Coordinates of C-alpha atoms and ligand atoms in Angstrom, one line a residue:
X12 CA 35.3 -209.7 23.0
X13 CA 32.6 -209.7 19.6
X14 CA 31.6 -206.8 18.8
X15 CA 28.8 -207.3 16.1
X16 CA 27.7 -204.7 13.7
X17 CA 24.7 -204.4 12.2
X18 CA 25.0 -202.8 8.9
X19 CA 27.6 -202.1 6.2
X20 CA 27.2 -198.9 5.2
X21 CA 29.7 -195.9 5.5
X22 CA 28.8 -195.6 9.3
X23 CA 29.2 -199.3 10.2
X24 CA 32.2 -199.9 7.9
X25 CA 34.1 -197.1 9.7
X26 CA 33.4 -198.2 13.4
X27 CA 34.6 -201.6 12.3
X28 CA 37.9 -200.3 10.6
X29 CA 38.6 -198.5 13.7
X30 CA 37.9 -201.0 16.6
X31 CA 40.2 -202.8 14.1
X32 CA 42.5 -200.3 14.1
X33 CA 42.6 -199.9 17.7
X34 CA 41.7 -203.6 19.0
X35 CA 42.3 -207.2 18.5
X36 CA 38.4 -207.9 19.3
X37 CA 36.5 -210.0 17.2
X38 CA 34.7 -207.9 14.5
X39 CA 31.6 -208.9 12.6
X40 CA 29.6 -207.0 9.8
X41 CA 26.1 -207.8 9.2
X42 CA 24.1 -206.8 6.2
X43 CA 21.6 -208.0 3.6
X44 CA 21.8 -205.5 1.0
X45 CA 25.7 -206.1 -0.4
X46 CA 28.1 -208.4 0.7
X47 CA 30.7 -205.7 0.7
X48 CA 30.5 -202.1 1.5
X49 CA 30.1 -199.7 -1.4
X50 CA 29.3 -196.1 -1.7
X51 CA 25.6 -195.5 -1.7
X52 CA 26.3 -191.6 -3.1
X53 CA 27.2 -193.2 -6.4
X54 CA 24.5 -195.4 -7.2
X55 CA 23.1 -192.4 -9.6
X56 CA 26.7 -192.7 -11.6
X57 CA 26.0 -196.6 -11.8
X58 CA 22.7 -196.7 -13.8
X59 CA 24.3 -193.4 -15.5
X60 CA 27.3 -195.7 -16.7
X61 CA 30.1 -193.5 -15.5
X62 CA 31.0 -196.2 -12.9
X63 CA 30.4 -199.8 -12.5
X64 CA 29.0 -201.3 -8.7
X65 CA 32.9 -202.2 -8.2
X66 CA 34.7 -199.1 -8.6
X67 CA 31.8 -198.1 -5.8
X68 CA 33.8 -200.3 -3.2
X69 CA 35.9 -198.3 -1.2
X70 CA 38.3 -201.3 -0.6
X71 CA 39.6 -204.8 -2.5
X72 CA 37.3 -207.9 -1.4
X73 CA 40.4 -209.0 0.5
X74 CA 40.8 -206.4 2.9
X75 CA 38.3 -207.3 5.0
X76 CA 39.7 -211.3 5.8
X77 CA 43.4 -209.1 5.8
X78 CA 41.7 -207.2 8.9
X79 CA 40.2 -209.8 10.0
X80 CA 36.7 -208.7 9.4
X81 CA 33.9 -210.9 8.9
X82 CA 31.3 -210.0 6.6
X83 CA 28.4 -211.8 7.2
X84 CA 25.9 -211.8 4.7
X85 CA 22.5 -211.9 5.8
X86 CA 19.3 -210.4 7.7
X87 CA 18.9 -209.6 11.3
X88 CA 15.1 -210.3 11.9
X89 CA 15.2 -210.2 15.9
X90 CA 17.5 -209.1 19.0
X91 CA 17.2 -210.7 21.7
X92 CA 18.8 -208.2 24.1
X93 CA 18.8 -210.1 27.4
X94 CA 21.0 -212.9 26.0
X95 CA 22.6 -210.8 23.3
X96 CA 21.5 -212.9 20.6
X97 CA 20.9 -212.0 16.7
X98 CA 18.4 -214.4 14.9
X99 CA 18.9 -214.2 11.1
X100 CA 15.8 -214.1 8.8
X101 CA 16.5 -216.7 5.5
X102 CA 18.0 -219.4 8.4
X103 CA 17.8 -220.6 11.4
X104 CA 21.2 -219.2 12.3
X105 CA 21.9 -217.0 15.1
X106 CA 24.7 -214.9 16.0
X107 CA 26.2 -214.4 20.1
X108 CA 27.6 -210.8 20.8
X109 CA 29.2 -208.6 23.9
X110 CA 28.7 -205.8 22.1
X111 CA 26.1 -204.5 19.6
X112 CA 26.4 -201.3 16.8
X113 CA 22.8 -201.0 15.5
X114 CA 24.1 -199.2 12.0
X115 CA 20.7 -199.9 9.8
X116 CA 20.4 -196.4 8.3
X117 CA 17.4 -195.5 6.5
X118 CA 14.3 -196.3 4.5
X119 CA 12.1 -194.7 2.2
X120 CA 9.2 -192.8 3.3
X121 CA 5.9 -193.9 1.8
X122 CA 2.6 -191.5 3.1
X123 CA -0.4 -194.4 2.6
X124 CA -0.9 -193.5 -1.1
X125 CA -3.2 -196.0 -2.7
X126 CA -1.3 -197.7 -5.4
X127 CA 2.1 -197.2 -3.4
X128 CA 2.7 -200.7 -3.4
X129 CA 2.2 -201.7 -7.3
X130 CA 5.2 -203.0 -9.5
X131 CA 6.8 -199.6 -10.8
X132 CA 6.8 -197.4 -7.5
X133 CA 9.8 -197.1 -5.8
X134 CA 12.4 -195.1 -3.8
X135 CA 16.0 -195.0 -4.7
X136 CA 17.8 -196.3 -1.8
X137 CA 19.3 -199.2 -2.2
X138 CA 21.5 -201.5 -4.9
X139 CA 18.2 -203.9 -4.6
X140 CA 16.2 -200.3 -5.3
X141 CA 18.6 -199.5 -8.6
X142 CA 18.3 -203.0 -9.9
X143 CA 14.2 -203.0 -9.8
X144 CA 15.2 -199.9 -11.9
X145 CA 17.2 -200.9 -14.7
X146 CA 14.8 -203.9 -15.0
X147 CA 11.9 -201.6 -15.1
X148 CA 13.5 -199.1 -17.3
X149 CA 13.0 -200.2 -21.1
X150 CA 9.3 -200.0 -20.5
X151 CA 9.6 -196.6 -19.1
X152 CA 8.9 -194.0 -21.4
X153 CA 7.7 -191.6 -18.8
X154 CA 8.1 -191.2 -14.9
X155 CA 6.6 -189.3 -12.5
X156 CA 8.8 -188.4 -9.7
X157 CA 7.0 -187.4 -6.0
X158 CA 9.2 -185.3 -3.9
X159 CA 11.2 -182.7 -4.7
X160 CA 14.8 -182.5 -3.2
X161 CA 18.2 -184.0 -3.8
X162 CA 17.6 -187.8 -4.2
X163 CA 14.3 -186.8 -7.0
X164 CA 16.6 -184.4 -8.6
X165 CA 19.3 -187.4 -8.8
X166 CA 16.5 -190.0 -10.1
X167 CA 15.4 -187.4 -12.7
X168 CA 18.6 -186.8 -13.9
X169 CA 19.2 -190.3 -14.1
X170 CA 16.1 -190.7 -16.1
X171 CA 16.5 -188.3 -18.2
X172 CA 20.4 -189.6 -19.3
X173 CA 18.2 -192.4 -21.1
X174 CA 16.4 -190.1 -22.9
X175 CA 12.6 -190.8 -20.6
X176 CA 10.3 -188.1 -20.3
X177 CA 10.2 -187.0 -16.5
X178 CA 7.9 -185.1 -14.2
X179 CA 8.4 -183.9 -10.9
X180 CA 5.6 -183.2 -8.6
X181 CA 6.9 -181.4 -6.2
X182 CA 4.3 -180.2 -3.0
X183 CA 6.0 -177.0 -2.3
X184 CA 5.9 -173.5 -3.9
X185 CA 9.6 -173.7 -5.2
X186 CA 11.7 -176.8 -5.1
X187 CA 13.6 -177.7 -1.8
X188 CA 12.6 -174.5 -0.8
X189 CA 12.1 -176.0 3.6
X190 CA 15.8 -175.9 2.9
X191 CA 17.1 -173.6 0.6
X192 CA 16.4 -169.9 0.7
X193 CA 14.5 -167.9 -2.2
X194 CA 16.9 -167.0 -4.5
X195 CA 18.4 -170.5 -4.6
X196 CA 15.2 -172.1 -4.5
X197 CA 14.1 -170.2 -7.7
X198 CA 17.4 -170.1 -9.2
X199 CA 17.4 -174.4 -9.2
X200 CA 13.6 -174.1 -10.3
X201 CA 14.9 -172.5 -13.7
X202 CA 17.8 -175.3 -13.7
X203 CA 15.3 -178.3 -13.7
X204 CA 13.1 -176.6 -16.5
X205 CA 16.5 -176.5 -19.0
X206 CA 17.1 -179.7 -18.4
X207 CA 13.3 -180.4 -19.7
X208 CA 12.2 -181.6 -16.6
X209 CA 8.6 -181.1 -16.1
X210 CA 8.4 -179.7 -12.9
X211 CA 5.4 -179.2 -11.5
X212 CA 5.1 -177.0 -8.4
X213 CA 2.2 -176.5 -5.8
X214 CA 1.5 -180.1 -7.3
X215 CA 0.2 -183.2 -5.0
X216 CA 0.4 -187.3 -5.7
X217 CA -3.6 -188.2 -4.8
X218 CA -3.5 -191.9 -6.2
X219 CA -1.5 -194.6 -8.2
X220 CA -3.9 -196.8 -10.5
X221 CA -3.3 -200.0 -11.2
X222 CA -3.0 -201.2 -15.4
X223 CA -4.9 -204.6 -13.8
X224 CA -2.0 -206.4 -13.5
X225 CA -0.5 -204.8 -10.5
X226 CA 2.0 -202.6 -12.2
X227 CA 1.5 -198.9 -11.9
X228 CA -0.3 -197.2 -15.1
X229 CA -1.0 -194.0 -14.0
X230 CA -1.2 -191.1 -11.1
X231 CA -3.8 -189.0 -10.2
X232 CA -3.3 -185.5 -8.3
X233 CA -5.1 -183.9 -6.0
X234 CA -5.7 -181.3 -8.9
X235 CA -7.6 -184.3 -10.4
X236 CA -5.1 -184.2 -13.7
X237 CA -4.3 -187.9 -14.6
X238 CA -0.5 -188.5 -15.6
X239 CA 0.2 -192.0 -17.9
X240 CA 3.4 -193.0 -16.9
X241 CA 5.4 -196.4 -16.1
X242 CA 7.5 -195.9 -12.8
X243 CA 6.3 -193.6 -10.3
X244 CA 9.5 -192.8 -8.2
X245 CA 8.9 -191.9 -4.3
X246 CA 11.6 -189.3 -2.7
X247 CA 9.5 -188.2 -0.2
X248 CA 12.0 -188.1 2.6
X249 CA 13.6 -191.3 4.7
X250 CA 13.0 -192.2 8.3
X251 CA 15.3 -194.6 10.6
X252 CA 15.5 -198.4 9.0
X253 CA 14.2 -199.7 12.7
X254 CA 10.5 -201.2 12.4
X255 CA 12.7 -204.7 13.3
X256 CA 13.1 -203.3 16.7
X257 CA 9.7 -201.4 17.6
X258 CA 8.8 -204.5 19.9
X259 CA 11.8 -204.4 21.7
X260 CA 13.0 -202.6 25.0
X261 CA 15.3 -200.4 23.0
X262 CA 13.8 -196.6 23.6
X263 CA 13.2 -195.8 19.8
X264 CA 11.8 -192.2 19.2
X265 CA 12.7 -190.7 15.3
X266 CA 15.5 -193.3 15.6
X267 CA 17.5 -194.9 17.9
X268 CA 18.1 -192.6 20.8
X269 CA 21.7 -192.0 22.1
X270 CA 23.5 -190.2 24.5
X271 CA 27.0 -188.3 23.6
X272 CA 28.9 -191.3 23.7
X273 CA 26.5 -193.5 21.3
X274 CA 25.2 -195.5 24.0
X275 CA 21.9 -196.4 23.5
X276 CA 19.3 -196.9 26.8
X277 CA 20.7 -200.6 26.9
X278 CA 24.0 -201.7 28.3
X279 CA 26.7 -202.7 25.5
X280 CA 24.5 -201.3 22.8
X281 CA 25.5 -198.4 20.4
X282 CA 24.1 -196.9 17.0
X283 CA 25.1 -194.5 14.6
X284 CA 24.3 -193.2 11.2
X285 CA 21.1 -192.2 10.0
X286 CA 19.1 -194.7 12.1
X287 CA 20.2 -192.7 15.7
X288 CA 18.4 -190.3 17.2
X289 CA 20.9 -187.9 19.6
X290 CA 19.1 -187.1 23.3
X291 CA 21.3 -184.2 23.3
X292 CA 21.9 -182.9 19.3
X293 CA 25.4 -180.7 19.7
X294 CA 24.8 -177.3 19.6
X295 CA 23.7 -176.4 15.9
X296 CA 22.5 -179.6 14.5
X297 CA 19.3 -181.9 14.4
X298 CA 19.0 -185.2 16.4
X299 CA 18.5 -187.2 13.1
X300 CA 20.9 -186.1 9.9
X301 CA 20.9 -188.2 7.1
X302 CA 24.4 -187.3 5.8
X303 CA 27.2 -189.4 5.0
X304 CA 30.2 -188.0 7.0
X305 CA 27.9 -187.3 10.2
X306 CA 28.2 -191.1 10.2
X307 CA 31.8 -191.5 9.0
X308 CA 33.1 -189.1 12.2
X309 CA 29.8 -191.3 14.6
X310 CA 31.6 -194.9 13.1
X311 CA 35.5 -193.3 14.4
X312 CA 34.1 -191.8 17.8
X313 CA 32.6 -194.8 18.6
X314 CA 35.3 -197.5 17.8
X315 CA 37.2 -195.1 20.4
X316 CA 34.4 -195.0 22.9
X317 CA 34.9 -199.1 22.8
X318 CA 38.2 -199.9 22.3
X319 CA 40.1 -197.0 24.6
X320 CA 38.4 -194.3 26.3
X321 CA 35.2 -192.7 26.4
X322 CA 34.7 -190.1 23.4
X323 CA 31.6 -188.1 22.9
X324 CA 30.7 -187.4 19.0
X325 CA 31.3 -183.6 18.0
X326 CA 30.9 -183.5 14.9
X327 CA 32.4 -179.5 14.2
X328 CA 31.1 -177.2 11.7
X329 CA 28.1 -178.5 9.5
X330 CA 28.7 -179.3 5.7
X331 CA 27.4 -180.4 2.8
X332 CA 27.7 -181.0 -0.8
X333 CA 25.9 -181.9 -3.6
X334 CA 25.1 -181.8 -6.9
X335 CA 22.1 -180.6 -8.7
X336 CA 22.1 -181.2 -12.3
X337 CA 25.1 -179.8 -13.4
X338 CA 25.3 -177.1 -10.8
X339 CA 27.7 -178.0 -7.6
X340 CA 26.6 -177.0 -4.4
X341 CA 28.5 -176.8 -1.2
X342 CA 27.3 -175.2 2.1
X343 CA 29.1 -174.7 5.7
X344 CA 27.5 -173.7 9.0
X345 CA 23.6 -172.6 9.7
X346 CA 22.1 -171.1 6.3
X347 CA 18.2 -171.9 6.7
X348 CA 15.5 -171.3 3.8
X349 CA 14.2 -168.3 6.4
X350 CA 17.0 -166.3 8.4
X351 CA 16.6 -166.1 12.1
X352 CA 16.2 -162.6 13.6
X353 CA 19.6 -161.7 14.3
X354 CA 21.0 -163.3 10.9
X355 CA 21.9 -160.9 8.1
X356 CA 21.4 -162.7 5.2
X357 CA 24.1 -161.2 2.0
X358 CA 23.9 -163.1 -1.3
X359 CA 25.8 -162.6 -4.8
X360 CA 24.3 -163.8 -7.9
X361 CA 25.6 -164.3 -11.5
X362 CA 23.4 -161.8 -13.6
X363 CA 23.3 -164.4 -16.6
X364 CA 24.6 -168.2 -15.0
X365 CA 23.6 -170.1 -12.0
X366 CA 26.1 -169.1 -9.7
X367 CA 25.6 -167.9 -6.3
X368 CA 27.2 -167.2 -2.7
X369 CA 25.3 -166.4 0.2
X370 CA 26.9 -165.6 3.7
X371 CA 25.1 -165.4 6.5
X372 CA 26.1 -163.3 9.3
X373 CA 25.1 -162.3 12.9
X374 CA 23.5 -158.8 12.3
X375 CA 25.9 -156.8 15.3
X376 CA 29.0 -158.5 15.3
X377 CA 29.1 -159.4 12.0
X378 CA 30.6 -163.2 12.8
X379 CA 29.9 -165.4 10.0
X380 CA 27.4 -167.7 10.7
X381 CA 26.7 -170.1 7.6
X382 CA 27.6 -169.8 3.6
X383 CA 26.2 -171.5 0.6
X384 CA 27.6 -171.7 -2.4
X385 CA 26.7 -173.1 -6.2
X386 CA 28.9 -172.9 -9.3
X387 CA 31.8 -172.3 -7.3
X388 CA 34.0 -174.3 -5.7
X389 CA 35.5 -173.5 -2.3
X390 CA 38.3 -175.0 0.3
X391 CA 36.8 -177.2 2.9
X392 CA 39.2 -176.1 5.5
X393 CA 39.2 -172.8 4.6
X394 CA 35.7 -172.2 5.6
X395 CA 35.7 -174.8 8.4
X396 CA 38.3 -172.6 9.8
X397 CA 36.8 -169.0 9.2
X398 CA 33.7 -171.0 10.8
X399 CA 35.2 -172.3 13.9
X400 CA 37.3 -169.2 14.8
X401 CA 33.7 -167.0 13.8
X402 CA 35.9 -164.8 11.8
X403 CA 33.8 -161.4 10.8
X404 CA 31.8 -161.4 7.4
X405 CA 34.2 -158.7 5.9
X406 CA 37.5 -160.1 7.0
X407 CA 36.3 -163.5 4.7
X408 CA 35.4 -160.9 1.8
X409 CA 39.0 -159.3 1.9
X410 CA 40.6 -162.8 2.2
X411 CA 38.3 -164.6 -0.3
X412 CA 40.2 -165.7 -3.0
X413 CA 42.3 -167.8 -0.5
X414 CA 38.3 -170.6 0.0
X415 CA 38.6 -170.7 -4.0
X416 CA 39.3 -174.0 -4.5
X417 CA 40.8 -174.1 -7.5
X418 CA 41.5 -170.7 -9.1
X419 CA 44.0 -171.8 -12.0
X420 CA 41.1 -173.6 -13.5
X421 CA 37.8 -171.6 -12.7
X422 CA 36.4 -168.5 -13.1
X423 CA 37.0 -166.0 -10.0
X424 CA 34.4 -163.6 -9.2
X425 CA 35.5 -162.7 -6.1
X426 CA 35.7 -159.0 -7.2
X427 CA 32.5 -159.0 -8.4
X428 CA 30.9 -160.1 -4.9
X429 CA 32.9 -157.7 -2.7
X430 CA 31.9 -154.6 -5.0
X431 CA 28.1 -156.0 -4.4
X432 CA 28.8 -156.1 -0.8
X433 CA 30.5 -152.3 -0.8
X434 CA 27.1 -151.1 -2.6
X435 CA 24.5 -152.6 -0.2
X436 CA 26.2 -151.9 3.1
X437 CA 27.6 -149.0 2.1
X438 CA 31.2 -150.1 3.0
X439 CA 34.6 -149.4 1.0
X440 CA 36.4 -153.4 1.5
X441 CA 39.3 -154.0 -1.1
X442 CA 40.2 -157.4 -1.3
X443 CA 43.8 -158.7 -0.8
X444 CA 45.4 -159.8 -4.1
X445 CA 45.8 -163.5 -4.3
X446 CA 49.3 -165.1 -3.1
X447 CA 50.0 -167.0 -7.1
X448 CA 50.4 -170.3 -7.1
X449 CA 53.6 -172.2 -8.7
X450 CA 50.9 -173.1 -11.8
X451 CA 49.8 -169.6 -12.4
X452 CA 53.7 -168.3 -12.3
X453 CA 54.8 -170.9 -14.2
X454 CA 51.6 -170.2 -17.0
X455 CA 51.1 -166.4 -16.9
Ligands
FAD528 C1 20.8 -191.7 -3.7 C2 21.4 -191.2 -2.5 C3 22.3 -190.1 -2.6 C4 22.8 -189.5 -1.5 N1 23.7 -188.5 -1.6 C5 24.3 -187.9 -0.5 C6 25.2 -186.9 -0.6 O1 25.5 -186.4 -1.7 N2 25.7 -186.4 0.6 C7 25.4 -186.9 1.8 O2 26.0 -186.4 2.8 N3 24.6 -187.9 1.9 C8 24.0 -188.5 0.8 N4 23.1 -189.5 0.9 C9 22.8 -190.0 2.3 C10 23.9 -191.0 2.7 O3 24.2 -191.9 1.7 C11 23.5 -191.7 4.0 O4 23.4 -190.7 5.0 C12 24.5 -192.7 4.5 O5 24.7 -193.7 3.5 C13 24.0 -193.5 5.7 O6 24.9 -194.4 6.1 P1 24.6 -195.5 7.2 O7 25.9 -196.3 7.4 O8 24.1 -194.8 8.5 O9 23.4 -196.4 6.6 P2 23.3 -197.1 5.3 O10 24.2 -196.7 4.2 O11 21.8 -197.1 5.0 O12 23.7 -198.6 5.6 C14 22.9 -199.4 6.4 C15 23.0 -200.9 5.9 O13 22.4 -201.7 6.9 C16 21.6 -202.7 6.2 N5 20.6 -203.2 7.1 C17 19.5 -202.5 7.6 N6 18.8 -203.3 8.4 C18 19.4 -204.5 8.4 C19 19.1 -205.8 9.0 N7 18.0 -205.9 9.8 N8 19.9 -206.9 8.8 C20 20.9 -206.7 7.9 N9 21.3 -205.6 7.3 C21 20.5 -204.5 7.5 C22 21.0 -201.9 5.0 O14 20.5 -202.8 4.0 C23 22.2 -201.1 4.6 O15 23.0 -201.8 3.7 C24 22.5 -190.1 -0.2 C25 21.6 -191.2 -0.1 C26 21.1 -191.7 -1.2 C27 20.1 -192.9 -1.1

């Protein structure tokens, strides 16, 4: 059997690893961006020059003829579904399959600005995306960035680590704040600002102009201020890489819809990753998320779906993590930017540094329901336990040192967050001491 996959990102690396793992089925890997797969969460450390595009690979250029994998590097322009039949773009090539893994991920949103299409607007996306960057950049001597969430944040920072003036226009009244509650929201609005980021908030792109050579000069906002700059950066949001297949029998809503199992509306025909759409979200979660291990565990679940026995995709608890700036963020479970009715909503913050925890909790029986965290660094499966067994709020607080991740080498303010707890609920909770680790014997 030839199983063709269309796209080499983290989702359709991972289906291929693991058909491979579990089958001897022919195994092809289609993509035009890289030849080989590489991690698309570093491309800020690339143009940063912590990393170079190699150490991004997760594996040697030989493992993928060891595992007999091949990697063909090109563009799918059309399916033909009926005779299962991929017709490349720069060739006249074409490629025969039994099965199909539509894997194409996600584009850049662009709203119908005028000017969107000049030399010096772009998205940060792709490795084609950070070298029309660096080619770009020793003319920049200021950027405006439109769109204020994690991927502007990560293009600003990136900016700024070569010293260009940046500006952030960000719609909202607070930055991320669709997402993040209040006190974070506000708290990462002061971040930005000492970084000398010029963000501007309540502040909307109206037009790109044009320097008459087709390069972008300038933008206008809807407040009718004028901004000079040299590269106008969209991160307004992604939707499903897909416009390939609107023409095409393939139901196609947000993305690509599937069922439990992956299976798309046609037989033998699967996607994952950001470009899928699920019918039937599990409980929780969105049909569409944009996150990398969503399509790690979507790339294993499927491989098992093909190669021995019919898996659905449950993905568990919902995490994240990220980094804004210098400030790490983590989050587990539901934490939205407004509570739900029966959500209690508890946060701890740092009076002088940017550090914060926020647990959610149901407001009767006190089962955790989501946690955010910045400046602090806690245990994966820790949480993902307390999570999954919906362990009460106050049992976590007793037992909290045990999610710190790292204790021997960070600050622990565990105390400090319990005692807050005690004087707004009006409870008396002493936390448990911390079991010492071999380090902290061995050092104290
Ligand atoms: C700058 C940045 C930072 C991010 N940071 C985080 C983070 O911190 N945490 C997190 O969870 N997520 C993060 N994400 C999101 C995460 O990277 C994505 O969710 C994930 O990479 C999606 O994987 P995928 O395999 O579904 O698709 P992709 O990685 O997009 O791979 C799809 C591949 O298919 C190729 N392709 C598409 N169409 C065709 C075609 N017709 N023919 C041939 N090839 C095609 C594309 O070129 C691409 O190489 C970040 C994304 C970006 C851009």
């Amino acid at each position: 059997m030839h199983i063709a996959i269309i796209g080499n990102g983290i989702s359709g690396i991972t289906a291929a690893r693991h058909i491979r793992k579990l089958s001897d089925h022919k195994i092809s890997v289609i993509s035009s961006e890289t030849e080989h797969f590489y991690s698309r969460t570093a491309l800020m450390y690339i143009y940063m020059g912590h990393m170079k595009y190699e150490h991004t690979k997760g594996y040697e250029d030989w493992f993928w003829e060891k595992n007999r994998i091949d990697l063909v590097f090109n563009h799918v322009s059309s399916i033909d579904f009926k005779s299962k039949k991929l017709t490349f773009s720069n060739d006249s090539e074409s490629l025969t399959y039994d099965k199909l893994i539509i894997a194409t991920g996600s584009a850049p949103n662009k709203f119908g600005w005028p000017g969107q299409d000049l030399n010096g607007v772009q998205g940060l996306y792709s490795m084609q995306d950070l070298e029309k960057l660096e080619e770009l950049s020793p003319k920049i001597e200021h950027a405006v960035i439109v769109g204020g969430g994690l991927i502007g944040l990560e293009l600003a920072e990136m900016l700024k680590s070569r010293n260009k003036e940046v500006t952030m226009l960000v719609r909202e009244s607070s930055f991320w704040n669709g997402v993040l509650p209040a006190a974070e929201s506000e708290m990462l609005n002061e971040h930005i600002k000492e970084h000398h980021i010029d963000l501007r908030l309540n502040a909307e792109l109206s037009e790109i102009k044009d320097d008459g050579a087709g390069n972008a000069s300038a933008v206008v906002l809807k407040s009718e201020e004028t901004l000079d700059c040299q590269l106008v950066g969209l991160t307004v949001g992604v939707h499903a890489n897909v416009s390939f297949l609107k023409e095409t029998d393939l139901e196609i809503d947000r993305g690509i819809l599937v069922n439990e199992y992956l299976e798309t509306n046609i037989k033998d025909v699967y996607s994952i990753g950001d470009c899928c759409q699920h019918r039937n979200p599990p409980v929780g979660r969105r049909p569409t998320e944009q996150i990398w291990y969503t399509g790690k565990i979507m790339g294993e679940t499927l491989a098992k779906t093909i190669c021995s026995e019919p898996t659905k995709y449950e993905p568990g608890v919902f995490y994240n993590s990220a980094k804004f700036l210098d400030i790490e963020y983590q989050t587990y479970g539901t934490v939205l930017a407004k509570p739900e009715d029966n959500v209690e909503s508890f946060y701890w913050k740092h009076p002088e540094k940017h550090i914060l925890v926020r647990l959610n909790f149901d407001k009767s029986s006190k089962t955790i329901i989501g946690v955010n965290t910045f400046g602090i660094r806690m245990r994966h499966e820790v949480w993902d336990k307390w999570l999954s067994n919906n362990t009460s709020v106050e049992d976590i607080l007793i037992d909290l040192p045990k999610a710190n991740f790292d204790p021997e080498f960070f600050a622990t303010y565990e105390q400090d967050i319990i005692s807050h707890y005690n004087a707004t609920y009006g409870t008396d909770l002493k936390q448990k001491s911390p079991k010492k680790s071999f380090f902290s014997k061995l050092f104290n």
